[in-house]
XYZ file of C-alpha atoms in Angstrom:
272
model
C -0.194 -0.131 -0.017
C 2.684 2.366 0.959
C 4.767 1.550 -2.075
C 1.506 2.443 -4.254
C 1.120 5.726 -2.571
C 4.968 6.522 -3.064
C 4.442 5.709 -6.831
C 1.284 8.240 -7.011
C 3.181 10.868 -5.364
C 5.992 10.430 -7.562
C 4.182 10.188 -10.540
C 2.124 13.447 -9.544
C 5.624 15.055 -8.682
C 6.852 14.392 -12.289
C 3.647 15.566 -13.737
C 4.044 19.019 -11.817
C 7.673 19.464 -12.898
C 6.840 18.849 -16.656
C 3.618 20.982 -16.199
C 6.190 23.697 -14.732
C 8.529 23.126 -17.487
C 6.213 23.284 -20.465
C 4.591 26.294 -18.875
C 8.297 28.149 -18.753
C 8.988 26.888 -22.340
C 5.609 28.370 -23.645
C 6.366 31.707 -22.092
C 9.868 32.141 -23.259
C 8.285 30.998 -27.052
C 5.384 33.368 -26.538
C 7.850 36.460 -25.590
C 10.059 35.497 -28.550
C 7.376 35.657 -31.150
C 6.210 39.095 -29.399
C 9.527 40.283 -29.979
C 9.797 39.045 -33.383
C 6.413 40.591 -34.232
C 7.578 43.877 -32.732
C 10.542 43.644 -34.665
C 8.978 42.994 -37.817
C 6.526 45.847 -37.225
C 9.237 48.339 -36.640
C 10.807 47.264 -39.880
C 7.594 47.455 -41.920
C 6.980 51.078 -40.838
C 10.718 52.199 -41.445
C 10.382 50.616 -44.854
C 6.955 52.192 -45.532
C 8.229 55.862 -44.571
C 11.036 55.631 -46.913
C 8.740 54.536 -49.644
C 6.423 57.001 -49.065
C 9.082 59.850 -49.027
C 10.625 58.268 -51.931
C 14.271 57.901 -50.519
C 16.677 55.907 -52.112
C 19.361 56.246 -49.325
C 19.732 57.474 -45.839
C 21.299 60.787 -46.098
C 22.167 60.324 -49.975
C 20.496 60.803 -53.268
C 19.563 58.117 -55.721
C 21.491 54.840 -55.988
C 22.584 56.020 -59.596
C 23.984 59.330 -58.330
C 25.887 57.761 -55.182
C 27.667 55.003 -56.760
C 28.512 56.037 -60.293
C 32.035 57.039 -60.044
C 33.814 59.220 -62.550
C 35.112 57.424 -65.355
C 38.781 56.091 -64.656
C 41.951 57.701 -66.442
C 42.767 55.707 -69.593
C 44.905 52.597 -68.907
C 43.641 52.497 -65.404
C 42.949 48.980 -64.177
C 41.502 49.735 -60.799
C 37.952 49.864 -59.707
C 37.995 52.321 -56.918
C 35.601 55.170 -57.197
C 37.174 58.697 -56.995
C 33.905 59.518 -54.666
C 33.706 58.536 -50.972
C 30.235 57.970 -49.687
C 28.738 57.741 -46.320
C 25.597 55.954 -46.801
C 23.916 56.407 -43.199
C 23.542 59.789 -42.208
C 23.411 59.827 -38.632
C 21.514 62.798 -38.528
C 18.596 61.472 -40.700
C 19.091 58.075 -38.798
C 18.070 59.925 -35.462
C 15.489 62.228 -37.006
C 11.904 62.060 -35.301
C 13.248 60.067 -32.338
C 12.980 61.529 -28.931
C 15.733 64.145 -27.822
C 17.023 62.037 -25.046
C 16.969 58.850 -27.384
C 18.658 60.731 -30.242
C 21.520 62.162 -27.945
C 22.177 58.830 -26.246
C 22.521 57.102 -29.425
C 24.649 59.912 -30.923
C 27.036 59.634 -28.146
C 27.283 55.696 -28.431
C 27.781 55.771 -31.990
C 30.579 58.298 -31.676
C 32.740 56.559 -29.491
C 35.824 55.061 -30.970
C 36.261 51.211 -31.367
C 38.924 50.152 -28.939
C 41.461 47.484 -30.426
C 42.843 45.689 -27.770
C 42.935 42.318 -29.607
C 40.864 40.195 -32.326
C 37.195 40.587 -31.835
C 37.300 43.586 -29.292
C 34.189 45.176 -28.593
C 33.453 49.006 -28.863
C 34.086 50.999 -25.894
C 30.484 52.336 -26.344
C 28.005 50.917 -23.153
C 24.482 50.528 -23.005
C 23.421 53.432 -20.804
C 22.093 52.350 -17.584
C 18.174 52.821 -16.767
C 17.737 53.110 -20.409
C 13.910 53.524 -21.345
C 11.905 52.112 -24.184
C 11.284 48.993 -25.750
C 13.730 46.002 -25.040
C 16.643 45.920 -26.937
C 16.557 44.565 -30.408
C 18.498 41.252 -30.611
C 19.950 39.641 -33.867
C 20.193 36.210 -32.382
C 16.957 35.859 -30.452
C 14.638 37.498 -32.928
C 15.922 35.512 -35.711
C 16.233 38.653 -37.882
C 17.107 38.021 -41.555
C 19.838 40.206 -42.636
C 23.290 40.096 -44.107
C 26.055 40.491 -41.754
C 28.289 42.126 -43.964
C 25.568 44.888 -44.940
C 24.559 45.376 -41.302
C 28.555 46.241 -40.480
C 28.913 48.349 -43.005
C 25.729 50.095 -42.212
C 26.632 50.449 -38.366
C 30.266 51.865 -39.244
C 28.634 54.244 -41.654
C 26.357 55.549 -38.808
C 29.218 55.981 -36.735
C 30.944 58.331 -39.009
C 32.766 56.203 -41.698
C 33.003 56.815 -45.244
C 32.935 54.192 -47.847
C 35.372 53.931 -50.841
C 35.195 50.756 -53.129
C 38.680 49.143 -52.933
C 40.986 48.943 -55.942
C 41.250 45.663 -57.730
C 44.831 45.208 -56.550
C 43.366 44.981 -52.868
C 40.968 42.109 -53.635
C 39.402 40.361 -51.617
C 39.126 43.362 -49.545
C 36.088 45.127 -50.632
C 35.827 48.449 -48.952
C 38.232 51.167 -47.671
C 36.694 52.945 -44.684
C 37.777 56.173 -43.481
C 36.484 58.123 -40.436
C 34.830 61.581 -41.127
C 36.768 63.289 -38.160
C 39.739 61.054 -37.626
C 41.373 59.598 -40.658
C 43.585 57.474 -38.322
C 40.309 55.384 -37.508
C 40.676 53.802 -40.975
C 39.855 50.123 -41.964
C 40.029 47.798 -44.857
C 36.685 45.778 -44.794
C 36.820 42.025 -45.710
C 33.701 39.682 -45.370
C 34.448 36.105 -44.754
C 31.649 33.661 -45.318
C 33.351 31.060 -42.983
C 35.895 31.390 -40.015
C 38.667 33.523 -40.059
C 42.192 32.040 -39.559
C 45.266 33.472 -38.709
C 47.112 33.015 -41.818
C 44.340 34.775 -43.754
C 43.984 37.648 -41.404
C 47.902 38.298 -41.650
C 47.828 38.472 -45.206
C 44.774 40.666 -45.798
C 46.195 42.938 -43.206
C 49.575 43.458 -45.045
C 47.527 44.017 -48.109
C 45.577 46.593 -46.460
C 48.744 48.225 -45.074
C 50.011 47.971 -48.862
C 47.253 50.214 -49.757
C 47.726 52.744 -46.916
C 45.065 51.431 -44.331
C 46.583 50.006 -41.241
C 43.511 48.254 -39.702
C 41.645 45.430 -41.128
C 37.767 44.951 -40.121
C 36.302 41.772 -40.822
C 32.800 40.588 -40.868
C 33.192 36.735 -40.204
C 29.949 34.566 -40.324
C 31.547 31.956 -37.974
C 33.900 34.248 -35.988
C 37.485 33.754 -35.821
C 39.543 30.709 -34.996
C 41.880 31.047 -31.876
C 44.813 30.987 -33.627
C 43.814 34.696 -34.889
C 44.115 35.549 -31.044
C 46.998 34.020 -30.314
C 48.606 35.494 -33.612
C 48.442 38.928 -31.484
C 47.222 40.646 -34.412
C 46.039 43.700 -32.618
C 45.022 45.351 -35.861
C 42.610 43.210 -37.055
C 38.788 43.614 -35.675
C 36.527 40.777 -36.186
C 32.766 41.070 -36.220
C 30.658 37.860 -35.833
C 26.899 37.683 -35.083
C 27.427 37.485 -31.391
C 29.741 40.453 -30.908
C 27.318 42.361 -33.564
C 24.793 41.440 -31.746
C 26.254 42.887 -28.713
C 26.638 46.127 -30.184
C 23.292 46.732 -31.701
C 21.644 45.863 -28.340
C 23.233 48.839 -26.827
C 21.027 50.916 -29.384
C 17.668 52.018 -29.152
C 15.038 49.515 -30.327
C 13.880 51.960 -33.200
C 17.353 53.184 -34.243
C 18.457 49.390 -34.271
C 15.416 48.710 -36.456
C 16.327 51.392 -38.934
C 19.892 49.927 -39.349
C 18.776 46.640 -39.980
C 16.111 47.895 -42.641
C 19.009 49.847 -44.394
C 21.206 46.752 -44.070
C 18.233 44.524 -45.626
C 17.260 46.646 -48.543
C 20.211 49.079 -49.542
C 23.236 46.680 -50.515
C 23.997 48.788 -53.468
C 24.131 52.113 -51.511
C 26.311 50.377 -49.089
C 28.692 49.447 -51.738
C 28.314 45.983 -51.677
C 26.215 45.132 -54.451
């Protein structure tokens, strides 16, 4: 009898634990769906606003005007355009935002990146007590956006101008120069796999041969441990995790605008 009662109690306890576990899982899934829906709504409003205003770029003219460089001199074999563009104008990006949100975002975007090693994150930190919607997460929200385009859009919003790299610099895609500080320059490369030390060293050397002393790599699967051990301090690697950390520091609406630009404006970003 006592044995049967014990079995019943254990079965009841297991059932309660399973029920609570399912409840918690359902609650997390519901919260995830709500975040995803909120993100989609924000992106839709951003894109709809651009279409109504007939904007081809954020802070620039139509794509044909921005991306069409002057004809190269006869005999030239490079593809680098003479015109340098800043695809994302921070003033227009922050237009319509509350003053406190815009000022906080301007400070966050204006801080320089600290290069203390491969994969070093920005010195910008999320303000304590930040109000508004929960931060937009690239990982939790499962947002479909190209990594390379989002990295370029984020750097452009931070004051970087983009210029196509010459053929001799390939596979480096862009040369990025900060508007106010030419020392904060990068050569940009997109790695669809995992960055290795030898590859990073070769690209850094190629960047320096073109007058750029730092290398920025958007790597889909991050960097191999050998990259960090090689002490390549002038190589900055951004993968989904590190970029998500940076995007989460921004107000939800501003982050959504950047994602909308990255999803729909590859040509303007110089990545077409």
